[in-house]
mmCIF file of C-alpha atoms in Angstrom:
data_model
loop_
_atom_site.group_PDB
_atom_site.id
_atom_site.type_symbol
_atom_site.label_atom_id
_atom_site.label_comp_id
_atom_site.label_asym_id
_atom_site.label_seq_id
_atom_site.Cartn_x
_atom_site.Cartn_y
_atom_site.Cartn_z
ATOM 1 C CA MET Q 1 -2.187 -27.380 10.354
ATOM 2 C CA PRO Q 2 -3.293 -31.195 9.478
ATOM 3 C CA ARG Q 3 -7.234 -31.231 9.136
ATOM 4 C CA ILE Q 4 -8.849 -32.816 12.008
ATOM 5 C CA LYS Q 5 -11.520 -35.426 11.381
ATOM 6 C CA LYS Q 6 -13.453 -36.544 14.458
ATOM 7 C CA ILE Q 7 -14.295 -40.477 14.633
ATOM 8 C CA VAL Q 8 -16.877 -41.156 17.459
ATOM 9 C CA ARG Q 9 -16.785 -44.946 18.721
ATOM 10 C CA ASN Q 10 -18.876 -46.129 21.754
ATOM 11 C CA ASN Q 11 -18.371 -42.653 23.505
ATOM 12 C CA PHE Q 12 -14.840 -42.120 22.191
ATOM 13 C CA THR Q 13 -13.506 -39.096 20.547
ATOM 14 C CA THR Q 14 -10.731 -40.093 18.180
ATOM 15 C CA VAL Q 15 -8.204 -37.667 16.354
ATOM 16 C CA HIS Q 16 -4.803 -38.074 14.819
ATOM 17 C CA ASN Q 17 -1.715 -37.578 16.916
ATOM 18 C CA ASP Q 18 -0.568 -34.574 14.421
ATOM 19 C CA PHE Q 19 -3.387 -32.605 16.235
ATOM 20 C CA LEU Q 20 -2.187 -33.260 19.527
ATOM 21 C CA TRP Q 21 1.494 -32.815 18.871
ATOM 22 C CA ASP Q 22 1.052 -29.581 16.890
ATOM 23 C CA THR Q 23 3.153 -27.141 18.600
ATOM 24 C CA SER Q 24 1.806 -24.030 17.018
ATOM 25 C CA LEU Q 25 -1.152 -24.367 19.678
ATOM 26 C CA SER Q 26 -0.714 -24.208 23.188
ATOM 27 C CA ILE Q 27 -1.964 -27.252 25.130
ATOM 28 C CA THR Q 28 -5.105 -25.079 26.585
ATOM 29 C CA ASP Q 29 -5.823 -24.788 22.500
ATOM 30 C CA ARG Q 30 -5.442 -28.619 22.199
ATOM 31 C CA GLY Q 31 -7.644 -29.141 25.271
ATOM 32 C CA LEU Q 32 -10.217 -26.817 24.149
ATOM 33 C CA LEU Q 33 -10.454 -28.058 20.315
ATOM 34 C CA ILE Q 34 -10.487 -31.832 21.637
ATOM 35 C CA THR Q 35 -13.598 -30.743 23.713
ATOM 36 C CA MET Q 36 -15.258 -29.067 20.943
ATOM 37 C CA LEU Q 37 -14.685 -32.449 18.766
ATOM 38 C CA SER Q 38 -16.416 -34.609 21.571
ATOM 39 C CA LEU Q 39 -19.829 -32.137 21.255
ATOM 40 C CA SER Q 40 -22.559 -33.208 19.463
ATOM 41 C CA ASP Q 41 -23.192 -31.845 15.775
ATOM 42 C CA ASP Q 42 -26.402 -30.011 17.215
ATOM 43 C CA TYR Q 43 -24.911 -28.367 20.478
ATOM 44 C CA ASP Q 44 -24.730 -24.669 19.948
ATOM 45 C CA GLU Q 45 -23.203 -23.023 23.045
ATOM 46 C CA GLU Q 46 -19.906 -21.417 22.881
ATOM 47 C CA PRO Q 47 -17.019 -23.536 23.979
ATOM 48 C CA VAL Q 48 -15.699 -21.561 26.887
ATOM 49 C CA ALA Q 49 -14.440 -23.259 30.134
ATOM 50 C CA GLU Q 50 -16.727 -22.007 32.913
ATOM 51 C CA ASN Q 51 -14.023 -21.248 35.114
ATOM 52 C CA GLY Q 52 -12.829 -18.922 32.491
ATOM 53 C CA GLU Q 53 -9.177 -20.362 32.401
ATOM 54 C CA VAL Q 54 -9.139 -20.485 28.317
ATOM 55 C CA ASP Q 55 -6.276 -19.430 26.344
ATOM 56 C CA THR Q 56 -6.368 -15.845 26.410
ATOM 57 C CA TYR Q 57 -6.113 -15.463 22.335
ATOM 58 C CA LEU Q 58 -9.077 -18.235 21.613
ATOM 59 C CA ASN Q 59 -11.036 -16.702 24.725
ATOM 60 C CA ASN Q 60 -10.757 -13.250 23.000
ATOM 61 C CA LYS Q 61 -11.369 -14.343 19.135
ATOM 62 C CA ILE Q 62 -14.727 -16.519 20.855
ATOM 63 C CA ASN Q 63 -16.064 -13.826 22.733
ATOM 64 C CA ASN Q 64 -15.796 -11.679 19.439
ATOM 65 C CA ASN Q 65 -17.683 -14.234 17.754
ATOM 66 C CA LEU Q 66 -14.833 -16.288 15.963
ATOM 67 C CA VAL Q 67 -17.603 -18.447 14.636
ATOM 68 C CA TYR Q 68 -18.791 -15.793 12.038
ATOM 69 C CA ASN Q 69 -16.115 -14.933 9.150
ATOM 70 C CA ASN Q 70 -14.670 -11.684 9.977
ATOM 71 C CA SER Q 71 -15.552 -9.677 6.928
ATOM 72 C CA ASN Q 72 -19.015 -10.963 6.311
ATOM 73 C CA GLN Q 73 -21.395 -11.719 9.871
ATOM 74 C CA SER Q 74 -23.916 -13.712 7.950
ATOM 75 C CA ASN Q 75 -21.478 -16.535 6.566
ATOM 76 C CA LEU Q 76 -21.581 -18.855 9.766
ATOM 77 C CA VAL Q 77 -18.647 -21.042 10.400
ATOM 78 C CA THR Q 78 -20.475 -24.340 10.457
ATOM 79 C CA SER Q 79 -17.687 -27.032 10.920
ATOM 80 C CA THR Q 80 -14.707 -27.661 13.942
ATOM 81 C CA GLU Q 81 -12.177 -27.719 10.799
ATOM 82 C CA ASP Q 82 -13.924 -24.284 9.717
ATOM 83 C CA LEU Q 83 -13.085 -22.764 13.227
ATOM 84 C CA ILE Q 84 -9.625 -24.364 13.052
ATOM 85 C CA ASP Q 85 -8.604 -23.159 9.702
ATOM 86 C CA LEU Q 86 -9.880 -19.463 10.967
ATOM 87 C CA ILE Q 87 -7.781 -19.602 13.856
ATOM 88 C CA ASP Q 88 -5.098 -20.847 12.329
ATOM 89 C CA GLU Q 89 -5.290 -17.995 9.590
ATOM 90 C CA GLU Q 90 -5.485 -15.402 12.339
ATOM 91 C CA LYS Q 91 -2.710 -16.430 14.114
ATOM 92 C CA THR Q 92 -0.374 -16.315 11.004
ATOM 93 C CA LYS Q 93 -1.537 -12.771 10.092
ATOM 94 C CA GLU Q 94 -0.617 -11.980 13.286
ATOM 95 C CA GLU Q 95 2.798 -13.569 13.430
ATOM 96 C CA LEU Q 96 3.573 -12.263 10.134
ATOM 97 C CA GLU Q 97 2.755 -8.694 10.939
ATOM 98 C CA PHE Q 98 4.860 -9.617 14.114
ATOM 99 C CA VAL Q 99 8.070 -10.035 11.273
ATOM 100 C CA LYS Q 100 7.000 -6.813 9.264
ATOM 101 C CA ARG Q 101 7.461 -4.647 12.580
ATOM 102 C CA ASN Q 102 10.328 -5.851 14.218
ATOM 103 C CA LEU Q 103 12.143 -7.782 11.209
ATOM 104 C CA GLN Q 104 12.801 -10.955 13.075
ATOM 105 C CA ILE Q 105 11.610 -14.325 12.924
ATOM 106 C CA PRO Q 106 9.318 -15.852 16.276
ATOM 107 C CA TYR Q 107 10.114 -18.974 17.101
ATOM 108 C CA SER Q 108 6.186 -19.400 17.451
ATOM 109 C CA LEU Q 109 5.957 -18.616 13.632
ATOM 110 C CA PRO Q 110 3.521 -21.791 12.493
ATOM 111 C CA ARG Q 111 5.899 -24.273 11.236
ATOM 112 C CA LYS Q 112 4.834 -24.303 7.514
ATOM 113 C CA LYS Q 113 6.858 -24.001 4.102
ATOM 114 C CA ASN Q 114 4.618 -21.292 2.657
ATOM 115 C CA ILE Q 115 4.906 -19.236 6.048
ATOM 116 C CA PHE Q 116 8.412 -19.238 6.292
ATOM 117 C CA THR Q 117 9.027 -18.123 3.041
ATOM 118 C CA ASP Q 118 6.666 -15.046 3.258
ATOM 119 C CA ALA Q 119 8.649 -14.233 6.340
ATOM 120 C CA ILE Q 120 11.713 -14.652 4.321
ATOM 121 C CA LYS Q 121 10.403 -12.719 1.786
ATOM 122 C CA ILE Q 122 9.570 -10.303 3.869
ATOM 123 C CA LEU Q 123 12.916 -9.795 5.069
ATOM 124 C CA ALA Q 124 14.555 -9.754 2.010
ATOM 125 C CA GLU Q 125 12.282 -6.881 0.264
ATOM 126 C CA TYR Q 126 10.851 -8.914 -2.164
ATOM 127 C CA GLU Q 127 9.623 -6.685 -4.416
ATOM 128 C CA VAL Q 128 13.111 -5.112 -4.622
ATOM 129 C CA LEU Q 129 14.446 -8.425 -5.442
ATOM 130 C CA VAL Q 130 12.016 -9.076 -8.266
ATOM 131 C CA SER Q 131 12.720 -5.459 -9.678
ATOM 132 C CA SER Q 132 16.208 -5.883 -9.598
ATOM 133 C CA ALA Q 133 16.264 -9.277 -11.352
ATOM 134 C CA ARG Q 134 18.145 -9.142 -14.409
ATOM 135 C CA THR Q 135 16.736 -12.355 -16.209
ATOM 136 C CA PRO Q 136 14.175 -14.987 -15.790
ATOM 137 C CA TYR Q 137 16.820 -17.639 -14.292
ATOM 138 C CA GLN Q 138 18.039 -15.022 -11.966
ATOM 139 C CA MET Q 139 14.365 -14.093 -10.188
ATOM 140 C CA SER Q 140 14.199 -18.183 -10.262
ATOM 141 C CA SER Q 141 17.697 -18.585 -8.343
ATOM 142 C CA PHE Q 142 16.089 -15.608 -6.048
ATOM 143 C CA ASN Q 143 13.441 -17.802 -5.610
ATOM 144 C CA LEU Q 144 15.060 -21.159 -4.936
ATOM 145 C CA ILE Q 145 17.373 -19.315 -2.348
ATOM 146 C CA ILE Q 146 14.256 -17.926 -0.366
ATOM 147 C CA GLN Q 147 12.553 -21.467 -0.418
ATOM 148 C CA GLN Q 148 15.948 -22.850 1.024
ATOM 149 C CA LEU Q 149 16.417 -20.716 4.015
ATOM 150 C CA ALA Q 150 12.925 -21.008 4.712
ATOM 151 C CA GLN Q 151 13.496 -25.021 4.656
ATOM 152 C CA MET Q 152 16.422 -24.674 7.066
ATOM 153 C CA CYS Q 153 14.168 -22.931 9.493
ATOM 154 C CA LEU Q 154 11.939 -26.135 9.341
ATOM 155 C CA ILE Q 155 14.119 -28.777 9.427
ATOM 156 C CA ASP Q 156 14.403 -30.083 13.113
ATOM 157 C CA VAL Q 157 18.376 -30.569 13.010
ATOM 158 C CA ALA Q 158 20.548 -30.990 9.752
ATOM 159 C CA ALA Q 159 23.829 -31.417 8.920
ATOM 160 C CA TYR Q 160 26.020 -28.424 7.551
ATOM 161 C CA ASN Q 161 29.599 -28.690 7.198
ATOM 162 C CA LYS Q 162 29.940 -31.820 9.610
ATOM 163 C CA ALA Q 163 27.827 -30.043 12.343
ATOM 164 C CA ASN Q 164 24.446 -30.871 13.209
ATOM 165 C CA ILE Q 165 22.337 -27.383 13.469
ATOM 166 C CA THR Q 166 18.797 -26.878 14.964
ATOM 167 C CA HIS Q 167 16.208 -24.901 13.097
ATOM 168 C CA THR Q 168 16.230 -22.736 16.238
ATOM 169 C CA ARG Q 169 19.930 -22.003 15.552
ATOM 170 C CA VAL Q 170 19.025 -21.359 11.943
ATOM 171 C CA ILE Q 171 16.294 -18.481 12.970
ATOM 172 C CA ASP Q 172 18.529 -17.426 15.381
ATOM 173 C CA VAL Q 173 21.559 -16.525 12.734
ATOM 174 C CA ILE Q 174 19.055 -14.872 10.578
ATOM 175 C CA ASN Q 175 17.890 -12.757 12.917
ATOM 176 C CA GLU Q 176 21.342 -11.862 13.986
ATOM 177 C CA LYS Q 177 21.895 -11.024 10.099
ATOM 178 C CA MET Q 178 18.942 -8.694 10.408
ATOM 179 C CA GLY Q 179 20.588 -6.808 12.967
ATOM 180 C CA GLU Q 180 23.777 -6.652 11.398
ATOM 181 C CA LEU Q 181 22.489 -5.837 7.723
ATOM 182 C CA GLY Q 182 18.702 -4.586 8.230
ATOM 183 C CA GLY Q 183 17.630 -6.964 6.069
ATOM 184 C CA LEU Q 184 18.565 -9.730 3.898
ATOM 185 C CA TYR Q 185 18.494 -8.502 0.589
ATOM 186 C CA ASP Q 186 22.305 -8.102 -0.178
ATOM 187 C CA PHE Q 187 22.618 -11.643 1.508
ATOM 188 C CA ILE Q 188 20.596 -13.103 -1.003
ATOM 189 C CA VAL Q 189 22.133 -11.054 -4.283
ATOM 190 C CA TYR Q 190 25.658 -12.372 -3.082
ATOM 191 C CA ALA Q 191 24.479 -15.730 -2.363
ATOM 192 C CA GLU Q 192 22.409 -16.238 -6.032
ATOM 193 C CA ARG Q 193 26.222 -14.598 -7.426
ATOM 194 C CA LYS Q 194 27.928 -17.336 -5.594
ATOM 195 C CA TRP Q 195 25.422 -19.860 -6.278
ATOM 196 C CA SER Q 196 25.533 -19.245 -10.201
ATOM 197 C CA VAL Q 197 29.158 -19.312 -10.282
ATOM 198 C CA ILE Q 198 29.175 -22.866 -8.311
ATOM 199 C CA CYS Q 199 26.615 -24.122 -11.146
ATOM 200 C CA ASP Q 200 28.475 -22.857 -13.700
ATOM 201 C CA GLU Q 201 31.903 -24.272 -12.897
ATOM 202 C CA ARG Q 202 30.587 -27.896 -11.697
ATOM 203 C CA GLU Q 203 28.103 -30.471 -11.806
ATOM 204 C CA VAL Q 204 26.328 -30.324 -8.482
ATOM 205 C CA HIS Q 205 24.942 -33.301 -6.990
ATOM 206 C CA CYS Q 206 21.947 -33.041 -4.317
ATOM 207 C CA ALA Q 207 22.046 -29.579 -5.218
ATOM 208 C CA LEU Q 208 19.362 -28.671 -3.025
ATOM 209 C CA ARG Q 209 21.213 -30.299 -0.082
ATOM 210 C CA TYR Q 210 24.327 -28.792 -1.046
ATOM 211 C CA LEU Q 211 22.938 -25.270 -1.704
ATOM 212 C CA ARG Q 212 21.630 -25.498 2.220
ATOM 213 C CA ALA Q 213 25.018 -26.134 3.286
ATOM 214 C CA CYS Q 214 26.511 -23.181 1.337
ATOM 215 C CA LEU Q 215 24.093 -20.764 2.673
ATOM 216 C CA TRP Q 216 24.748 -21.841 6.190
ATOM 217 C CA SER Q 217 28.325 -21.302 5.562
ATOM 218 C CA TRP Q 218 27.638 -17.376 3.941
ATOM 219 C CA LEU Q 219 25.228 -16.981 6.655
ATOM 220 C CA GLN Q 220 28.532 -17.036 8.731
ATOM 221 C CA LEU Q 221 30.690 -14.365 6.784
ATOM 222 C CA THR Q 222 30.502 -10.792 7.975
ATOM 223 C CA PRO Q 223 30.111 -8.211 4.802
ATOM 224 C CA GLU Q 224 33.939 -7.413 5.113
ATOM 225 C CA GLU Q 225 34.501 -11.606 4.642
ATOM 226 C CA ARG Q 226 32.136 -11.673 1.786
ATOM 227 C CA GLU Q 227 33.871 -8.607 -0.092
ATOM 228 C CA ILE Q 228 37.117 -10.246 0.628
ATOM 229 C CA GLU Q 229 35.502 -13.261 -1.147
ATOM 230 C CA ASP Q 230 34.377 -11.484 -4.227
ATOM 231 C CA ILE Q 231 37.585 -10.594 -5.011
ATOM 232 C CA PHE Q 232 39.439 -13.808 -4.610
#
């Protein structure tokens, strides 16, 4: 989430639109945070609405003294930016725990490349991938494929093989593949092998875009279809 900078001019509080358009926060979250930003620097009351109608997640965290560092109660979070970062970090941890437990990517996962990369690594049994890599080149190919799968989950709409595919459709297909295969390990090994052959046989222009198009095509294949492709 972008940093939020408060600017006060003649009893107004101005924030960047990125804050207001951040879909990882609910409308209530945004309303609460904008209210907090409007307060004076010496305001020390807990920012909980009088009617109690605050987002359940934030309400629980605030009532549990979120303004204190969870690992060190004496380390006070002194700025709104620190509070936002802490909320963001807590939500991210919970979402990645969901990925580990359910082996699915939720739509609510914060749309940041590093977070989606971590989610794909979980689904791909990344430690097993690392131990199975025969060369540093193969390991870098594994990482490239993981990064591009994460990128595909973030691009709002992309054209793959003349079809416009939304990021939610990519997430759906990855989740379907998890249900079919139980993991992305075999898929990423297959994709690395195919990509290696492509790079050896031809000069690839716009390599990352081409790789994403290939990944989308390969995601459509069943395990049986992949085996047939390998034979021929």
